[in-house]
XYZ file of C-alpha atoms in Angstrom:
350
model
C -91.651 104.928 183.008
C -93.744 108.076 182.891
C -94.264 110.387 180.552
C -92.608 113.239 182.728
C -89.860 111.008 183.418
C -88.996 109.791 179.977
C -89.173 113.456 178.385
C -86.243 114.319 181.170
C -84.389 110.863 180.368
C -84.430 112.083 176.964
C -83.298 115.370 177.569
C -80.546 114.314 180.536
C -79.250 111.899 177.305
C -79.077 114.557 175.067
C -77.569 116.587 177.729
C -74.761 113.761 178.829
C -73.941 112.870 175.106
C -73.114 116.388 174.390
C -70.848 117.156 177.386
C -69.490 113.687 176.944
C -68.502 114.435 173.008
C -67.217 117.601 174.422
C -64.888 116.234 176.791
C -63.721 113.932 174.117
C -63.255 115.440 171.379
C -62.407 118.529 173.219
C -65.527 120.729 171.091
C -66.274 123.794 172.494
C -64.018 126.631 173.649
C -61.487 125.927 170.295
C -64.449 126.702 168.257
C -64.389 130.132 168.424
C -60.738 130.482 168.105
C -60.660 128.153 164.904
C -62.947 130.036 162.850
C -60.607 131.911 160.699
C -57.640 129.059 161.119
C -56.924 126.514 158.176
C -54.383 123.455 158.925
C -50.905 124.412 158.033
C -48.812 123.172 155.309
C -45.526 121.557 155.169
C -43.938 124.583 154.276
C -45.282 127.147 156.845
C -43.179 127.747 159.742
C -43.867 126.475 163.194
C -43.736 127.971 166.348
C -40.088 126.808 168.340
C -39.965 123.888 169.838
C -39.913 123.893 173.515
C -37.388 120.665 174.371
C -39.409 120.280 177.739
C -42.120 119.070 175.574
C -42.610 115.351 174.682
C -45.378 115.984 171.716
C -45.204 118.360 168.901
C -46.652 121.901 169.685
C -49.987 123.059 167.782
C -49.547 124.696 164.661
C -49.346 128.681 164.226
C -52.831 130.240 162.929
C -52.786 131.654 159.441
C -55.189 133.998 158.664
C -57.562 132.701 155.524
C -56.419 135.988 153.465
C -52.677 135.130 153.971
C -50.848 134.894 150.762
C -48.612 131.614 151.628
C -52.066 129.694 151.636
C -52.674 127.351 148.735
C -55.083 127.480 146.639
C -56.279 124.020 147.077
C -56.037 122.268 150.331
C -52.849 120.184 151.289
C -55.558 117.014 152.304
C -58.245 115.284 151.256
C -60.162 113.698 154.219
C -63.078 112.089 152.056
C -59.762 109.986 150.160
C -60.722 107.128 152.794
C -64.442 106.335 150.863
C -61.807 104.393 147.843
C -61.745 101.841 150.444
C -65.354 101.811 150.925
C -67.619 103.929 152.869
C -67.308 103.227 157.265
C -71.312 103.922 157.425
C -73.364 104.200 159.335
C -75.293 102.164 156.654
C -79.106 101.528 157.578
C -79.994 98.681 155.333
C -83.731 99.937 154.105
C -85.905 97.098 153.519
C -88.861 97.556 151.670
C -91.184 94.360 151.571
C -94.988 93.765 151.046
C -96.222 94.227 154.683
C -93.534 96.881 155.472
C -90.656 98.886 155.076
C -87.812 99.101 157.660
C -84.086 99.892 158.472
C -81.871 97.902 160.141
C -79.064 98.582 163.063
C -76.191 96.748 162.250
C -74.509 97.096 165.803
C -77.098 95.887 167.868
C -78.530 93.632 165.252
C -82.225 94.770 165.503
C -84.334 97.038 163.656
C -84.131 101.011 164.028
C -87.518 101.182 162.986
C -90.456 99.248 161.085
C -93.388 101.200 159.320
C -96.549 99.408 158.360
C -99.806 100.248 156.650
C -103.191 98.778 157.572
C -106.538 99.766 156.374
C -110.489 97.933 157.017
C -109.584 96.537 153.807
C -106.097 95.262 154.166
C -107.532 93.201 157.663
C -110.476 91.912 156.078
C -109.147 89.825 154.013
C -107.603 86.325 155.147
C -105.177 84.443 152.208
C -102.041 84.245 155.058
C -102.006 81.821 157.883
C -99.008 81.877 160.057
C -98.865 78.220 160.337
C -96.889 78.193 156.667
C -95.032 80.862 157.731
C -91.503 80.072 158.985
C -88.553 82.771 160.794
C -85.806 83.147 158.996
C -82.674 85.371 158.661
C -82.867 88.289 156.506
C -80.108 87.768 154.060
C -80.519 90.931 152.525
C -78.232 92.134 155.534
C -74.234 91.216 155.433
C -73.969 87.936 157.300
C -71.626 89.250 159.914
C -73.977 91.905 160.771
C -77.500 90.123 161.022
C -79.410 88.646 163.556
C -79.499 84.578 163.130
C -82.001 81.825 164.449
C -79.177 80.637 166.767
C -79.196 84.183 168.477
C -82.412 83.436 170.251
C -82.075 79.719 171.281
C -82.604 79.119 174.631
C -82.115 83.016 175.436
C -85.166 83.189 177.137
C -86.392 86.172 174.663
C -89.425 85.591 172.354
C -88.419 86.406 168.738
C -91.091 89.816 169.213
C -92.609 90.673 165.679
C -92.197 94.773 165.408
C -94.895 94.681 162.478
C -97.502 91.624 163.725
C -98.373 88.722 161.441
C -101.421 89.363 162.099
C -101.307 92.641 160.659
C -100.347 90.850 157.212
C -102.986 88.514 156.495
C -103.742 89.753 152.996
C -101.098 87.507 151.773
C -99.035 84.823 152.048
C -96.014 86.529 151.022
C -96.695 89.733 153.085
C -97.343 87.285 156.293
C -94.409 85.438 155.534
C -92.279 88.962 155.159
C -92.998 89.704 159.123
C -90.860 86.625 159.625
C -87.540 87.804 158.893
C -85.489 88.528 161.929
C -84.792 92.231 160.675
C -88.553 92.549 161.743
C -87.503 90.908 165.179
C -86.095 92.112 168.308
C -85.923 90.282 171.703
C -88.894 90.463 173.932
C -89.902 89.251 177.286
C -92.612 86.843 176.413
C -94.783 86.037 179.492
C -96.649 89.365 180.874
C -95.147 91.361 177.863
C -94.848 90.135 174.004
C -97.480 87.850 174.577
C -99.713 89.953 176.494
C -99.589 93.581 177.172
C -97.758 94.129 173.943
C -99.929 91.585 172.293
C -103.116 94.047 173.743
C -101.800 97.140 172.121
C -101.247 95.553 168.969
C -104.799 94.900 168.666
C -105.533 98.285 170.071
C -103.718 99.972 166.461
C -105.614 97.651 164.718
C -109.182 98.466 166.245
C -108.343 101.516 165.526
C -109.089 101.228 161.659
C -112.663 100.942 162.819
C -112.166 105.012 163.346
C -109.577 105.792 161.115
C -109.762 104.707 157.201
C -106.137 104.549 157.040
C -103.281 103.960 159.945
C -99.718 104.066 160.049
C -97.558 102.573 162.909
C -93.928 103.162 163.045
C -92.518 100.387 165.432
C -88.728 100.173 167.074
C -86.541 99.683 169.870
C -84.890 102.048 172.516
C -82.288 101.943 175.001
C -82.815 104.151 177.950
C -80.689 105.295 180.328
C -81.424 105.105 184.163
C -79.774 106.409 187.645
C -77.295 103.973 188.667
C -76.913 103.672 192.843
C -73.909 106.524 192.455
C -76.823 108.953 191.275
C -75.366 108.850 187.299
C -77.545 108.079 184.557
C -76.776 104.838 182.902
C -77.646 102.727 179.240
C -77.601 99.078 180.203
C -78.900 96.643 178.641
C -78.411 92.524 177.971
C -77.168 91.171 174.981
C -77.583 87.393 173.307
C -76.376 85.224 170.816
C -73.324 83.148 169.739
C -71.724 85.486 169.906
C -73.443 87.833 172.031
C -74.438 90.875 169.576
C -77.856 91.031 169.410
C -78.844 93.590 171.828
C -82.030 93.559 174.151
C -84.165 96.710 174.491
C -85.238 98.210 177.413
C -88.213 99.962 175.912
C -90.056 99.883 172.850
C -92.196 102.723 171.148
C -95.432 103.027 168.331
C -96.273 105.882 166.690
C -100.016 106.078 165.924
C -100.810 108.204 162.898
C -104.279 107.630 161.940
C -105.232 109.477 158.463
C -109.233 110.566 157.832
C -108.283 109.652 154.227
C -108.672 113.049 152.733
C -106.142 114.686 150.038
C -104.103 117.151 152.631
C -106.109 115.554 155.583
C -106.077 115.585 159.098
C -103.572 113.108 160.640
C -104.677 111.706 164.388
C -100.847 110.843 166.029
C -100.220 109.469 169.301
C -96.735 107.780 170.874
C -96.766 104.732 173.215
C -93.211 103.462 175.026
C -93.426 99.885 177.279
C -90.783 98.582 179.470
C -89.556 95.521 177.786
C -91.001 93.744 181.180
C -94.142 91.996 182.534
C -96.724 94.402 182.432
C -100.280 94.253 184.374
C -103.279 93.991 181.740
C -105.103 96.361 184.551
C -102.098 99.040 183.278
C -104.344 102.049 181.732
C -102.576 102.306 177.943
C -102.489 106.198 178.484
C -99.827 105.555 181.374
C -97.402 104.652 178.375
C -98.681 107.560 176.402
C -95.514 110.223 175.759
C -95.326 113.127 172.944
C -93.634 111.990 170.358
C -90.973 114.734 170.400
C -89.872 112.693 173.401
C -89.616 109.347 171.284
C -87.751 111.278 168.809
C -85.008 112.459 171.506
C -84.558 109.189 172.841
C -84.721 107.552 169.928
C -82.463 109.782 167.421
C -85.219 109.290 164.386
C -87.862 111.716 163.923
C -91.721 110.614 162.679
C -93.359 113.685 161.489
C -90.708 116.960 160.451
C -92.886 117.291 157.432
C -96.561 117.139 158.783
C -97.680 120.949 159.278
C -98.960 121.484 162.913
C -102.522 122.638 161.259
C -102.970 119.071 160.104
C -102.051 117.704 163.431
C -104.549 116.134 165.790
C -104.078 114.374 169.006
C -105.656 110.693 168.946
C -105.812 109.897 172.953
C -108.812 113.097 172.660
C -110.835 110.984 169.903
C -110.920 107.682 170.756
C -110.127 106.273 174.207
C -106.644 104.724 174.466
C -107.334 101.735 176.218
C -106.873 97.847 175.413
C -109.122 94.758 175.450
C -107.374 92.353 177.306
C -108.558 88.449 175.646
C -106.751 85.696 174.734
C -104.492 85.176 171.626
C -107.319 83.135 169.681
C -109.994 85.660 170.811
C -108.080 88.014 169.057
C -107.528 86.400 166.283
C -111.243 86.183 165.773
C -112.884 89.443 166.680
C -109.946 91.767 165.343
C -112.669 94.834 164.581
C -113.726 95.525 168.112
C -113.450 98.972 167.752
C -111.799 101.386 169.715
C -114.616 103.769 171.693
C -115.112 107.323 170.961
C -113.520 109.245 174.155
C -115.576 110.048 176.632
C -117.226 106.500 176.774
C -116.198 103.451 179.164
C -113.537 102.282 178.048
C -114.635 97.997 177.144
C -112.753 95.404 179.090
C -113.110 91.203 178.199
C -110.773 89.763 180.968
C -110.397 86.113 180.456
C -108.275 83.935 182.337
C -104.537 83.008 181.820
């Protein structure tokens, strides 16, 4: 998907939901006429009742400065949180090697935030081999993802924040294992390729950049159906089936020069959830993040002044080494090159 065409997918959604609330909840041309309306108590008196009509008529307006209004409203909508409170609740998880929250209906992360720095990938106390998956049971059991989810799904169990990302520990490597930190991937051509590629893209990138930040997550995009309408579909697994498979995933890129008030580097990268070809330029998935933010509901930088903003893709070339999982394993500090240079390219067979 382009970036043209996913800033108007995102927009035609925004567009859709709003008529579609509209038309449901019948918003719009009431507003104006409800402004100066309160609901009506018991003892106000109702328009007649036409006995052609099978449902109560609406209620007469009172104006807000009419005396028969009570002081304190007749209701009290908010009465339904001594039952408990409907949510949405986002389940924030906050472990060594990142800090997430969790969608409950489709059983996958909103979004997972991670921290790396030269330091942080130097050092090599994790191995993944002790490292097991496992269900996060921080998150109500009728609500999480389980190990039985993914059997024979044909989905890879795709780490959102890489082990390999969280090798200064044991306990952070083993935190990238929950399945909160999990979402189904497409394995060959995707999570263990492409995807795999711009992993180690973010973390050549701390060659550059003495601190970087990647906010990982899911999306579900909408696309033109045959009859021309614009449709979110999208596969979902487990026993039950409830764990929902994305059609797209994004990273945003914010790479700090490690100065007090600083300049923060940002870029936004969205992938099909589908084989991709490792001769794929990187910048193809390049999108501004506003765009991410639309689709995705979240937003990634509201409170970073535009002064401090800088656009990565113009300092360092946005391009991936494509090598094999235990090449990248060993050389994880290829750096990225400065733009303007060839971009490097180490293609090794499959």
């Amino acid at each position: 998907m382009s970036k043209f065409t996913l800033a108007i997918v995102a927009g035609a959604s925004a567009a859709v939901g709003a008529a579609t609330t509209a038309a449901l909840f019948g918003i719009g041309g009431r507003r104006g006429r409800e402004t100066n309306t309160i609901p009506v108590s018991s003892t106000v008196t109702t328009a007649p009742i036409d006995p052609t009509r099978t449902i109560p008529p609406p209620p007469v307006p009172i104006r807000r400065d009419d005396p028969g209004v009570p002081a304190v409203p007749p209701v009290d909508p908010s009465g339904v949180f001594q039952y408990g409170f409907p949510g949405p609740v986002a389940d924030l998880r906050a472990a060594p090697s990142l800090t997430s929250s969790f969608d409950r209906a489709r059983r996958n992360p909103h979004w997972v935030a991670e921290h790396i720095t030269p330091a942080s990938l130097m050092l090599n106390n994790g191995n993944r081999r002790h490292s097991v998956f496992a269900e996060d049971l921080s998150i109500p059991e009728k609500f999480r993802a389980k190990l039985t989810d993914y059997q024979r799904s044909g989905f890879d169990r795709g780490h959102q924040v890489p082990a390999a990302d969280a090798k200064w520990t044991q306990e952070a490597m083993d935190a990238t294992f929950a399945l909160s930190n999990m979402c189904p991937q497409v394995g060959e051509g995707f999570n263990r390729d492409y995807w795999a590629h711009l992993e180690d893209f973010c973390r050549r990138l701390t060659t550059f950049y003495p601190s970087v930040r990647i906010v990982t997550g899911p999306l579900y995009l909408p696309k033109r159906d045959v009859d021309g309408k614009w449709k979110v579909s999208y596969e979902v697994i487990g026993h039950p089936p409830n764990v929902a498979v994305p059609t797209h995933f994004y990273k945003v890129v914010f790479g700090e020069d490690g100065k007090t008030g600083g300049k923060v580097s940002m870029a936004a990268f969205v992938l099909p959830n589908a084989p991709i070809p490792n001769d794929k330029p990187l910048q193809d998935f390049e999108v501004p993040i506003e765009a991410v933010e639309r689709a995705s509901g979240l937003e990634f930088a509201g409170l970073l002044p535009p002064v401090r903003r800088k656009k990565l893709c113009q300092e360092v070339s946005c391009s991936i080494i494509v090598k094999q999982y235990e090449e990248r394993q060993r050389n994880p500090f290829n750096p990225p090159p400065l733009k303007g240079t060839p971009p490097p390219t180490t293609l090794t067979e499959r």
